[in-house]
Amino acid sequence: MFYIIGLGLSDEKDITVKGLQVVKACSRVYLEAYTSILLVPKENLEEFYGRPLIVADRDMVETESDEILRDADKEDVALLIVGDPFGATTHADILLRARSLKIPTRVIHNASIMNAIGACGLQLYNFGQSVSLVFFTDTWKPDSFYDRIKENVEIGMHTLVLLDIKVKEQSEENLARGRKIYEPPRYMSIPTAVSQLIEIESLRSEGVLSPETTLAISMSRVGSEQQRIVCGTLAELASLDNEVFGDPLHSLVIVGKRLHHLEVEFAEEWATDKANWRKVARESYAVALDEPST
Amino acid sequence: MFYIIGLGLSDEKDITVKGLQVVKACSRVYLEAYTSILLVPKENLEEFYGRPLIVADRDMVETESDEILRDADKEDVALLIVGDPFGATTHADILLRARSLKIPTRVIHNASIMNAIGACGLQLYNFGQSVSLVFFTDTWKPDSFYDRIKENVEIGMHTLVLLDIKVKEQSEENLARGRKIYEPPRYMSIPTAVSQLIEIESLRSEGVLSPETTLAISMSRVGSEQQRIVCGTLAELASLDNEVFGDPLHSLVIVGKRLHHLEVEFAEEWATDKANWRKVARESYAVALDEPST
């Protein structure tokens, strides 16, 4: 059997009891380590699971899937995925390959950022499509996310913005010279993300986002004891020091117009400026809220 | 501390290791039992967790939350939620109440139908807003879901349709007479759901859904060993016997136009008519697929 097992979001104890039982019983266990990361090092997982893990980088999962699947028709092999196996990335390729090799497969689900983002208090069923935001360079500023946010904004939906992760990337020079030297990992922070959003708005000028009147909610280290939520207008979030948001990973929600006063009140605790949070919700989102008592 | 803990989707072993540790250590543990159900009885949970659970029905969670929160500032109390605490329903009310009582809270996430639905192979980031479908009666056929599906269809997004669950409902007569006699639980099945969708399409006639050319994917008992996926056109799914889908819970995905050939091929294995699945994907969804070899 080939198992694909979600690890959840923060540490070694977020695996399910069912998942842990499988991990302990498999012949080989791979850890997918490029679409997301846990907030603890691999060694913590190995110690808690009581077994070694084989790191599977993008190359391995994409080009050596037959090695991962080797003998899985006769013994149990597992691939561990941070979050849920069908969260931000599906792992359909390797499951299709297993199917063509007549290897039975089983998925063990877990929390994903795609559902845990609900901890900000916004109803998940009012989220539209999600978008990914990649690190801009001087010459490459892909902006297709803007059209998708626009589609959500037009029907009042919230948007989950997944922020870029660069793990095991080579510099252009090292890539050109075929040197397997990797850059340190980079994780996009909220201020970078918000400034990129504002930059594209100012280039496209279609009025999808407004620094002063678009509300957003940032979530750092979702699901961990160090989880932090900060909310405000885009301009407010862009102006905060990165240390307010703390260590990675960061995610961002752009709040759509289908907003309920209970949601505004639930998130108000985390607003960088509570009075302005309520004011914008009332004036730009037409949420029925009491006037401030001050 | 007041903990709110997701149980995942199918059985007692879907709880996370972290969640189980908390459950074992709490003074009181409540089980929320009205927004969704696990596929095993409460007794299995109690045996595996090694402790009694207090069933919290809708009345209790909504009107007796102070009893649930009693002494949670001095000891640990947990509320267990099927799926994720912020999945199809947020539990913001009780968290807000805890906050006003100065009780610290902690959320332990798990898989929800909102992310596990990705096991059908469609990319989660191409899902739009979700909708709920309630049991129609002769006189009550709420159709606001239709407008929401329309919004998704117009921008090519998939729609997760959550099917009605009736747990601990009273008949109108028993309600009127104040008799606490409850009807047996009812879970909407795929054929009922699809026939309700088609009924509203025929009443509204806005061309949002087409029995012959709208593709859909049904998922039964997501995450369990008895998981079953069946896909086809709405007309095909409506024509199948309920036993094809098996026991509850059932969920339905209406496939949007932003469909990739890999997704079509991944789901083809579960198509009730493989040739027609490919034909509709090619002709009505403009997916580039090879002609059938037959």
Coordinates of C-alpha atoms in Angstrom, one line a residue:
Chain A
M1 CA 0.0 0.0 0.0
F2 CA 1.2 3.5 -0.8
Y3 CA 0.0 6.0 1.9
I4 CA 0.0 9.7 1.5
I5 CA -0.3 11.3 4.9
G6 CA -1.0 14.8 6.0
L7 CA 1.0 16.2 8.9
G8 CA -1.1 19.2 9.7
L9 CA 0.4 22.6 10.2
S10 CA 2.8 23.1 13.1
D11 CA 4.7 20.3 14.8
E12 CA 5.2 16.5 15.2
K13 CA 2.1 16.0 17.3
D14 CA -0.2 17.4 14.6
I15 CA -0.2 14.0 12.8
T16 CA -3.4 12.0 13.4
V17 CA -3.3 8.9 15.5
K18 CA -4.1 6.9 12.4
G19 CA -1.3 8.5 10.5
L20 CA 1.2 7.8 13.2
Q21 CA 0.3 4.2 13.3
V22 CA 0.9 3.9 9.6
V23 CA 4.2 5.8 9.8
K24 CA 5.5 3.4 12.5
A25 CA 4.6 0.4 10.4
C26 CA 5.9 1.4 6.9
S27 CA 9.1 0.1 5.3
R28 CA 10.1 3.5 4.0
V29 CA 8.7 6.9 4.9
Y30 CA 9.4 10.0 2.7
L31 CA 8.9 13.6 3.8
E32 CA 7.9 16.0 1.1
A33 CA 9.8 19.2 1.8
Y34 CA 9.2 21.8 -0.8
T35 CA 5.6 22.9 -1.0
S36 CA 5.4 23.8 2.7
I37 CA 7.2 23.4 6.0
L38 CA 6.4 22.5 9.5
L39 CA 7.5 24.8 12.2
V40 CA 9.9 22.3 13.7
P41 CA 13.0 20.6 12.1
K42 CA 12.9 17.1 10.6
E43 CA 14.8 15.7 13.6
N44 CA 11.8 16.4 15.9
L45 CA 9.6 14.3 13.6
E46 CA 12.1 11.5 13.5
E47 CA 12.5 11.4 17.2
F48 CA 8.8 11.5 17.9
Y49 CA 7.9 9.0 15.1
G50 CA 10.8 6.8 16.2
R51 CA 12.1 6.2 12.7
P52 CA 14.2 7.9 10.0
L53 CA 12.6 10.0 7.3
I54 CA 13.8 10.3 3.7
V55 CA 13.6 13.9 2.5
A56 CA 11.9 14.0 -0.9
D57 CA 12.6 17.3 -2.7
R58 CA 10.8 18.5 -5.7
D59 CA 13.2 16.7 -8.1
M60 CA 12.5 13.4 -6.4
V61 CA 8.8 13.7 -6.2
E62 CA 8.5 14.8 -9.8
T63 CA 11.1 12.7 -11.5
E64 CA 11.8 9.8 -9.3
S65 CA 8.4 8.8 -8.2
D66 CA 9.0 5.3 -9.2
E67 CA 11.7 5.1 -6.6
I68 CA 9.3 6.4 -4.0
L69 CA 6.7 3.8 -5.1
R70 CA 9.2 0.9 -5.3
D71 CA 7.8 -2.3 -3.9
A72 CA 4.7 -0.5 -2.6
D73 CA 2.6 -3.3 -4.1
K74 CA 4.3 -5.7 -1.6
E75 CA 5.0 -3.5 1.4
D76 CA 3.8 -0.3 3.0
V77 CA 5.4 3.0 1.9
A78 CA 4.4 6.5 3.0
L79 CA 4.8 10.0 1.7
L80 CA 4.3 12.7 4.4
I81 CA 2.9 16.0 3.3
V82 CA 2.8 19.2 5.4
G83 CA -0.8 20.2 5.8
D84 CA -3.2 18.0 3.8
P85 CA -2.2 15.9 0.8
F86 CA -4.8 17.7 -1.2
G87 CA -4.4 21.2 0.3
A88 CA -2.7 23.9 -1.7
T89 CA -1.1 21.3 -4.0
T90 CA -2.7 18.0 -5.0
H91 CA -0.4 15.1 -5.3
A92 CA -2.4 13.7 -8.2
D93 CA 0.7 12.9 -10.3
I94 CA 2.2 10.4 -7.9
L95 CA -1.2 8.9 -7.2
L96 CA -1.9 8.5 -11.0
R97 CA 1.5 6.8 -11.3
A98 CA 0.7 4.4 -8.5
R99 CA -2.6 3.6 -10.1
S100 CA -0.9 2.8 -13.4
L101 CA 1.5 0.5 -11.5
K102 CA -1.5 -1.2 -9.9
I103 CA -0.3 -0.1 -6.4
P104 CA -3.2 0.5 -4.0
T105 CA -3.2 3.9 -2.4
R106 CA -4.7 5.4 0.7
V107 CA -4.9 9.1 1.8
I108 CA -4.9 10.2 5.5
H109 CA -6.2 13.7 5.7
N110 CA -5.2 16.5 8.1
A111 CA -5.7 20.2 8.5
S112 CA -4.5 22.4 5.7
I113 CA -4.0 26.2 5.5
M114 CA -7.0 26.0 3.2
N115 CA -9.4 25.3 6.1
A116 CA -7.4 26.3 9.2
I117 CA -7.5 29.9 7.9
G118 CA -11.0 29.9 9.2
A119 CA -9.5 30.5 12.7
C120 CA -9.5 34.2 11.7
G121 CA -13.3 34.0 12.2
L122 CA -14.4 34.5 8.6
Q123 CA -16.9 31.9 7.4
L124 CA -15.0 29.5 5.1
Y125 CA -18.0 29.2 2.8
N126 CA -17.6 32.9 1.8
F127 CA -14.1 32.4 0.5
G128 CA -13.7 32.4 -3.2
Q129 CA -10.8 31.0 -5.2
S130 CA -7.4 31.1 -3.6
V131 CA -4.4 32.8 -5.1
S132 CA -0.6 32.4 -4.8
L133 CA 1.8 35.3 -4.6
V134 CA 5.4 34.8 -5.8
F135 CA 8.4 36.9 -4.9
F136 CA 8.7 39.7 -7.5
T137 CA 12.1 40.5 -9.0
D138 CA 13.1 43.7 -10.9
T139 CA 12.1 42.1 -14.2
W140 CA 9.4 39.6 -13.2
K141 CA 6.2 40.7 -11.6
P142 CA 3.5 38.2 -12.5
D143 CA 0.1 39.7 -11.8
S144 CA -2.5 37.1 -12.8
F145 CA -3.5 36.8 -9.1
Y146 CA -4.9 40.3 -9.5
D147 CA -7.6 39.1 -12.0
R148 CA -8.6 36.3 -9.6
I149 CA -8.8 38.6 -6.6
K150 CA -11.0 40.9 -8.8
E151 CA -13.3 38.1 -9.6
N152 CA -13.7 37.4 -5.8
V153 CA -14.1 41.0 -4.9
E154 CA -16.8 41.5 -7.5
I155 CA -19.0 38.9 -5.8
G156 CA -18.0 39.8 -2.3
M157 CA -15.9 36.8 -1.5
H158 CA -12.8 36.7 0.7
T159 CA -9.5 35.6 -0.8
L160 CA -6.8 33.5 0.8
V161 CA -3.4 34.6 -0.5
L162 CA -0.8 31.9 -0.2
L163 CA 2.7 33.5 0.1
D164 CA 5.7 32.3 -1.7
I165 CA 8.2 29.8 -0.2
K166 CA 11.6 29.3 -1.8
V167 CA 13.3 26.2 -0.6
K168 CA 16.4 24.6 -2.2
E169 CA 16.5 27.2 -5.0
Q170 CA 19.7 27.8 -7.0
S171 CA 21.0 31.2 -7.9
E172 CA 20.9 31.9 -11.7
E173 CA 24.7 31.6 -11.7
N174 CA 24.8 28.3 -9.9
L175 CA 22.0 27.0 -12.0
A176 CA 23.8 28.0 -15.2
R177 CA 27.1 26.4 -14.0
G178 CA 25.3 23.3 -12.9
R179 CA 26.5 23.7 -9.3
K180 CA 24.2 22.1 -6.8
I181 CA 24.6 25.0 -4.3
Y182 CA 21.4 26.2 -2.8
E183 CA 20.3 29.5 -1.5
P184 CA 19.0 29.8 2.1
P185 CA 15.2 29.3 2.3
R186 CA 13.1 32.4 1.9
Y187 CA 9.5 32.8 3.1
M188 CA 7.5 35.8 2.0
S189 CA 6.4 38.0 4.9
I190 CA 3.2 40.0 5.2
P191 CA 4.7 43.4 4.6
T192 CA 6.3 42.1 1.3
A193 CA 3.1 40.5 0.3
V194 CA 1.0 43.6 0.9
S195 CA 3.5 45.9 -0.8
Q196 CA 3.4 43.6 -3.9
L197 CA -0.4 43.7 -3.9
I198 CA -0.4 47.5 -3.6
E199 CA 2.2 47.8 -6.4
I200 CA 0.1 45.8 -8.8
E201 CA -3.0 47.8 -7.9
S202 CA -1.2 51.0 -8.7
L203 CA 0.0 49.5 -12.0
R204 CA -3.4 48.1 -13.0
S205 CA -5.5 50.7 -11.4
E206 CA -8.8 48.7 -11.7
G207 CA -9.8 49.6 -8.1
V208 CA -9.8 46.0 -6.9
L209 CA -7.7 46.9 -3.8
S210 CA -7.5 50.1 -1.9
P211 CA -4.7 50.6 0.7
E212 CA -7.0 52.7 2.9
T213 CA -10.3 50.8 2.6
T214 CA -9.5 47.2 1.9
L215 CA -9.4 45.2 5.0
A216 CA -7.1 42.2 5.4
I217 CA -6.2 39.7 8.1
S218 CA -2.7 38.2 8.4
M219 CA -2.1 34.9 10.1
S220 CA 1.3 33.7 11.2
R221 CA 2.2 30.2 12.2
V222 CA -1.4 29.0 12.0
G223 CA -2.3 26.2 14.3
S224 CA 0.8 26.6 16.5
E225 CA 1.0 28.0 20.1
Q226 CA 2.9 30.9 18.5
Q227 CA 0.0 31.7 16.1
R228 CA -0.5 35.4 15.7
I229 CA -3.3 37.2 13.9
V230 CA -3.1 40.9 12.9
C231 CA -5.7 42.7 11.0
G232 CA -6.3 46.1 9.5
T233 CA -6.3 48.0 6.2
L234 CA -3.7 47.0 3.6
A235 CA -1.9 50.3 4.3
E236 CA -1.8 49.6 8.0
L237 CA -0.4 46.1 7.5
A238 CA 2.2 47.4 5.1
S239 CA 3.4 49.9 7.6
L240 CA 4.1 47.4 10.4
D241 CA 7.5 46.0 11.2
N242 CA 8.0 42.4 10.1
E243 CA 8.6 41.5 13.7
V244 CA 5.0 42.2 14.5
F245 CA 4.2 39.2 12.4
G246 CA 7.1 37.2 13.6
D247 CA 8.6 34.0 12.1
P248 CA 7.2 32.3 9.0
L249 CA 4.9 31.0 7.7
H250 CA 2.6 33.9 6.9
S251 CA -0.8 33.8 5.2
L252 CA -3.0 36.7 4.2
V253 CA -6.8 37.0 3.8
I254 CA -8.3 39.9 1.7
V255 CA -11.7 40.5 3.2
G256 CA -14.6 40.5 0.8
K257 CA -17.7 42.6 1.2
R258 CA -19.9 39.7 2.4
L259 CA -18.9 40.4 5.9
H260 CA -21.0 40.0 9.0
H261 CA -20.8 42.1 12.1
L262 CA -20.0 39.1 14.3
E263 CA -16.9 38.5 12.0
V264 CA -15.8 42.1 12.4
E265 CA -16.3 41.8 16.2
F266 CA -14.5 38.5 16.4
A267 CA -11.4 39.8 14.6
E268 CA -11.4 43.2 16.2
E269 CA -9.3 41.8 19.1
W270 CA -6.4 41.5 16.6
A271 CA -6.9 44.8 14.8
T272 CA -3.8 47.0 14.7
D273 CA -6.2 50.0 15.1
K274 CA -9.5 48.8 16.5
A275 CA -11.3 52.1 15.9
N276 CA -10.2 52.2 12.3
W277 CA -11.1 48.5 11.8
R278 CA -14.7 49.2 12.9
K279 CA -14.8 52.5 10.9
V280 CA -13.7 50.9 7.6
A281 CA -16.0 47.9 8.2
R282 CA -18.9 50.3 8.7
E283 CA -18.2 52.8 6.0
S284 CA -16.6 50.7 3.2
Y285 CA -18.1 47.3 3.9
A286 CA -21.6 48.5 5.0
V287 CA -21.5 46.3 8.1
A288 CA -24.1 47.3 10.7
L289 CA -22.0 48.1 13.8
D290 CA -22.6 50.3 16.7
E291 CA -20.9 53.6 16.7
P292 CA -17.7 53.7 18.8
S293 CA -18.5 54.6 22.4
T294 CA -15.5 57.0 22.5
Chain B
M1 CA -8.0 26.7 29.2
F2 CA -10.9 26.1 26.9
Y3 CA -9.9 23.8 24.0
I4 CA -11.9 23.4 20.8
I5 CA -10.6 20.3 19.0
G6 CA -11.3 19.0 15.5
L7 CA -11.9 15.2 15.3
G8 CA -11.4 14.9 11.5
L9 CA -13.8 13.0 9.3
S10 CA -14.3 9.4 9.9
D11 CA -13.4 7.6 13.1
E12 CA -11.8 7.8 16.6
K13 CA -8.3 7.6 15.2
D14 CA -8.6 10.7 13.1
I15 CA -7.9 12.9 16.1
T16 CA -4.4 14.3 16.2
V17 CA -1.9 13.2 18.7
K18 CA -1.9 16.7 20.2
G19 CA -5.7 16.6 20.4
L20 CA -5.8 13.2 22.1
Q21 CA -3.3 14.3 24.7
V22 CA -5.6 17.2 25.6
V23 CA -8.7 15.1 25.6
K24 CA -7.1 12.7 28.1
A25 CA -6.1 15.6 30.4
C26 CA -9.3 17.7 30.5
S27 CA -11.8 17.8 33.4
R28 CA -14.8 17.7 31.1
V29 CA -15.0 16.9 27.4
Y30 CA -18.1 17.8 25.3
L31 CA -18.9 16.3 21.9
E32 CA -20.7 18.7 19.5
A33 CA -23.2 16.5 17.7
Y34 CA -25.4 18.4 15.4
T35 CA -23.4 20.1 12.6
S36 CA -21.8 16.8 11.4
I37 CA -21.2 13.3 12.5
L38 CA -18.4 10.9 12.6
L39 CA -18.9 7.5 10.9
V40 CA -18.6 5.6 14.2
P41 CA -20.8 5.8 17.4
K42 CA -19.8 7.9 20.4
E43 CA -19.0 4.8 22.4
N44 CA -16.1 4.0 20.1
L45 CA -14.7 7.5 20.8
E46 CA -15.1 7.0 24.6
E47 CA -13.4 3.7 24.6
F48 CA -10.5 4.9 22.5
Y49 CA -10.1 8.1 24.4
G50 CA -10.5 6.3 27.7
R51 CA -13.1 8.7 29.1
P52 CA -16.7 9.7 29.0
L53 CA -18.0 12.4 26.6
I54 CA -20.9 14.8 27.3
V55 CA -23.0 15.2 24.2
A56 CA -23.6 18.8 23.4
D57 CA -26.6 19.3 21.1
R58 CA -27.5 22.6 19.4
D59 CA -29.5 23.8 22.3
M60 CA -26.6 23.3 24.7
V61 CA -23.9 24.9 22.5
E62 CA -26.2 27.9 21.7
T63 CA -27.9 28.5 24.9
E64 CA -25.9 26.9 27.7
S65 CA -22.4 27.8 26.6
D66 CA -21.7 29.1 30.1
E67 CA -22.2 25.6 31.4
I68 CA -19.7 24.3 28.9
L69 CA -17.2 27.1 29.8
R70 CA -17.8 26.6 33.6
D71 CA -14.5 26.8 35.5
A72 CA -12.4 26.8 32.3
D73 CA -10.4 29.6 33.7
K74 CA -9.2 27.2 36.4
E75 CA -9.2 23.8 34.7
D76 CA -9.1 22.4 31.2
V77 CA -12.3 21.9 29.3
A78 CA -12.6 20.7 25.7
L79 CA -15.3 20.8 23.0
L80 CA -14.9 18.3 20.3
I81 CA -16.0 19.1 16.8
V82 CA -16.4 16.7 13.9
G83 CA -14.1 17.9 11.1
D84 CA -12.3 21.2 11.9
P85 CA -13.6 23.7 14.5
F86 CA -13.6 26.3 11.7
G87 CA -14.8 24.1 8.9
A88 CA -18.4 24.4 7.5
T89 CA -19.4 26.2 10.8
T90 CA -17.3 28.5 12.8
H91 CA -17.7 28.3 16.5
A92 CA -17.1 32.0 16.9
D93 CA -20.0 32.4 19.4
I94 CA -18.6 30.3 22.1
L95 CA -15.1 31.6 21.6
L96 CA -16.4 35.2 21.9
R97 CA -18.2 34.2 25.1
A98 CA -15.0 32.6 26.4
R99 CA -13.1 35.8 25.6
S100 CA -15.6 38.0 27.4
L101 CA -15.3 35.7 30.5
K102 CA -11.4 36.1 30.2
I103 CA -11.0 32.3 29.6
P104 CA -8.0 31.5 27.5
T105 CA -8.8 29.4 24.4
R106 CA -6.9 27.2 22.1
V107 CA -7.9 25.6 18.8
I108 CA -6.6 22.2 17.6
H109 CA -7.2 21.9 13.9
N110 CA -8.0 18.9 11.8
A111 CA -9.2 17.9 8.4
S112 CA -12.6 19.3 7.3
I113 CA -14.8 18.4 4.4
M114 CA -13.8 21.9 3.1
N115 CA -10.3 20.7 2.3
A116 CA -10.6 16.9 2.2
I117 CA -12.9 17.3 -0.8
G118 CA -9.6 17.8 -2.7
A119 CA -9.3 14.0 -2.7
C120 CA -11.5 14.1 -5.8
G121 CA -8.5 15.5 -7.6
L122 CA -9.8 19.0 -8.4
Q123 CA -7.4 21.7 -7.3
L124 CA -8.8 23.3 -4.1
Y125 CA -7.7 26.8 -5.2
N126 CA -10.2 26.6 -8.0
F127 CA -13.2 26.2 -5.7
G128 CA -15.4 29.2 -5.3
Q129 CA -17.8 29.8 -2.4
S130 CA -19.5 26.7 -0.9
V131 CA -23.2 26.3 -0.6
S132 CA -25.5 24.3 1.6
L133 CA -28.5 22.4 0.3
V134 CA -31.4 21.8 2.7
F135 CA -34.2 19.2 2.4
F136 CA -37.0 20.6 0.3
T137 CA -40.6 20.2 1.5
D138 CA -43.8 20.6 -0.5
T139 CA -44.0 24.2 0.6
W140 CA -40.4 25.2 1.3
K141 CA -37.8 25.1 -1.5
P142 CA -35.2 27.7 -0.6
D143 CA -33.1 28.4 -3.7
S144 CA -30.5 31.0 -2.7
F145 CA -27.8 28.4 -3.3
Y146 CA -28.6 28.7 -7.0
D147 CA -27.4 32.4 -7.2
R148 CA -24.2 31.4 -5.5
I149 CA -23.6 28.5 -7.8
K150 CA -24.3 30.9 -10.7
E151 CA -21.6 33.3 -9.4
N152 CA -19.1 30.4 -9.3
V153 CA -20.1 29.0 -12.7
E154 CA -19.7 32.4 -14.3
I155 CA -16.0 32.6 -13.3
G156 CA -15.3 28.9 -13.9
M157 CA -15.0 27.9 -10.2
H158 CA -16.0 24.5 -8.7
T159 CA -18.7 24.5 -6.0
L160 CA -18.7 22.3 -3.0
V161 CA -22.3 21.5 -2.1
L162 CA -22.8 20.5 1.6
L163 CA -25.8 18.3 2.0
D164 CA -28.4 18.7 4.8
I165 CA -28.2 16.8 8.0
K166 CA -31.2 16.6 10.3
V167 CA -30.3 15.4 13.7
K168 CA -32.6 15.6 16.8
E169 CA -35.3 17.3 14.8
Q170 CA -38.9 17.4 16.1
S171 CA -42.0 16.9 13.9
E172 CA -44.2 20.0 13.6
E173 CA -46.8 18.3 15.8
N174 CA -44.3 17.4 18.5
L175 CA -42.8 20.8 18.4
A176 CA -46.2 22.5 18.7
R177 CA -47.2 20.2 21.6
G178 CA -43.8 20.7 23.3
R179 CA -43.1 17.0 23.2
K180 CA -39.4 16.3 23.3
I181 CA -39.7 13.4 20.8
Y182 CA -37.2 13.4 18.1
E183 CA -37.3 12.1 14.5
P184 CA -34.7 9.6 13.4
P185 CA -31.7 11.4 11.9
R186 CA -31.8 12.1 8.1
Y187 CA -28.9 12.6 5.8
M188 CA -29.4 13.9 2.3
S189 CA -28.2 11.5 -0.4
I190 CA -26.7 12.4 -3.7
P191 CA -29.8 11.5 -5.8
T192 CA -31.9 13.7 -3.6
A193 CA -29.4 16.5 -3.8
V194 CA -29.0 16.3 -7.6
S195 CA -32.8 16.1 -8.2
Q196 CA -33.2 19.3 -6.0
L197 CA -30.6 21.1 -8.0
I198 CA -32.3 20.1 -11.3
E199 CA -35.7 21.1 -9.9
I200 CA -34.5 24.6 -9.2
E201 CA -32.7 24.9 -12.5
S202 CA -36.0 24.0 -14.2
L203 CA -37.9 26.6 -12.1
R204 CA -35.3 29.3 -12.6
S205 CA -34.1 28.4 -16.1
E206 CA -31.0 30.6 -16.0
G207 CA -28.9 27.9 -17.6
V208 CA -26.6 27.6 -14.6
L209 CA -26.8 23.8 -14.5
S210 CA -27.5 21.4 -17.3
P211 CA -28.5 17.8 -16.5
E212 CA -26.7 16.6 -19.6
T213 CA -23.6 18.8 -19.7
T214 CA -22.8 19.8 -16.1
L215 CA -20.3 17.4 -14.6
A216 CA -20.3 16.6 -10.9
I217 CA -18.4 14.5 -8.5
S218 CA -19.9 12.8 -5.5
M219 CA -17.9 11.8 -2.5
S220 CA -19.3 9.5 0.2
R221 CA -17.7 9.0 3.6
V222 CA -14.7 11.1 2.8
G223 CA -11.5 10.1 4.5
S224 CA -12.7 6.7 5.6
E225 CA -11.8 3.3 4.3
Q226 CA -15.3 3.1 2.9
Q227 CA -14.8 6.3 0.9
R228 CA -16.5 6.2 -2.5
I229 CA -16.3 8.6 -5.4
V230 CA -18.7 8.6 -8.3
C231 CA -18.7 11.1 -11.1
G232 CA -20.7 11.9 -14.2
T233 CA -23.2 14.4 -15.5
L234 CA -26.0 15.5 -13.1
A235 CA -28.5 13.4 -15.1
E236 CA -26.2 10.3 -14.7
L237 CA -25.8 10.8 -10.9
A238 CA -29.6 11.4 -10.5
S239 CA -30.3 8.1 -12.3
L240 CA -28.2 5.9 -10.0
D241 CA -29.6 4.0 -7.1
N242 CA -28.8 5.4 -3.7
E243 CA -26.9 2.2 -2.8
V244 CA -24.2 3.1 -5.4
F245 CA -23.3 6.0 -3.1
G246 CA -23.8 3.9 0.1
D247 CA -24.1 5.1 3.6
P248 CA -23.9 8.8 4.6
L249 CA -22.3 11.3 4.7
H250 CA -22.5 12.5 1.1
S251 CA -20.9 15.6 -0.5
L252 CA -21.2 16.9 -4.0
V253 CA -18.9 19.0 -6.2
I254 CA -20.3 20.8 -9.2
V255 CA -17.4 21.0 -11.6
G256 CA -16.6 24.5 -13.0
K257 CA -15.1 25.3 -16.4
R258 CA -11.6 25.9 -15.1
L259 CA -10.8 22.2 -15.5
H260 CA -7.5 20.6 -16.4
H261 CA -7.0 17.5 -18.4
L262 CA -5.1 15.9 -15.6
E263 CA -8.1 16.4 -13.3
V264 CA -10.4 14.8 -15.8
E265 CA -8.1 11.9 -16.1
F266 CA -7.6 11.6 -12.4
A267 CA -11.4 11.4 -11.8
E268 CA -12.2 9.3 -14.8
E269 CA -11.6 6.1 -12.8
W270 CA -14.7 6.9 -10.8
A271 CA -16.9 7.9 -13.8
T272 CA -20.2 6.1 -14.1
D273 CA -19.7 6.3 -17.8
K274 CA -16.1 6.9 -18.7
A275 CA -16.6 7.6 -22.4
N276 CA -19.3 10.2 -21.6
W277 CA -17.2 11.7 -18.8
R278 CA -14.5 12.4 -21.4
K279 CA -16.9 13.5 -24.1
V280 CA -18.6 16.1 -21.9
A281 CA -15.2 17.3 -20.6
R282 CA -14.0 17.8 -24.1
E283 CA -17.1 19.2 -25.7
S284 CA -18.7 21.2 -22.9
Y285 CA -15.7 22.1 -20.8
A286 CA -13.2 22.6 -23.7
V287 CA -10.6 20.4 -22.0
A288 CA -7.9 19.2 -24.4
L289 CA -8.2 15.4 -24.3
D290 CA -7.3 12.7 -26.7
E291 CA -10.2 11.2 -28.6
P292 CA -11.3 7.8 -27.2
S293 CA -9.3 5.0 -28.6
T294 CA -12.4 2.8 -29.1

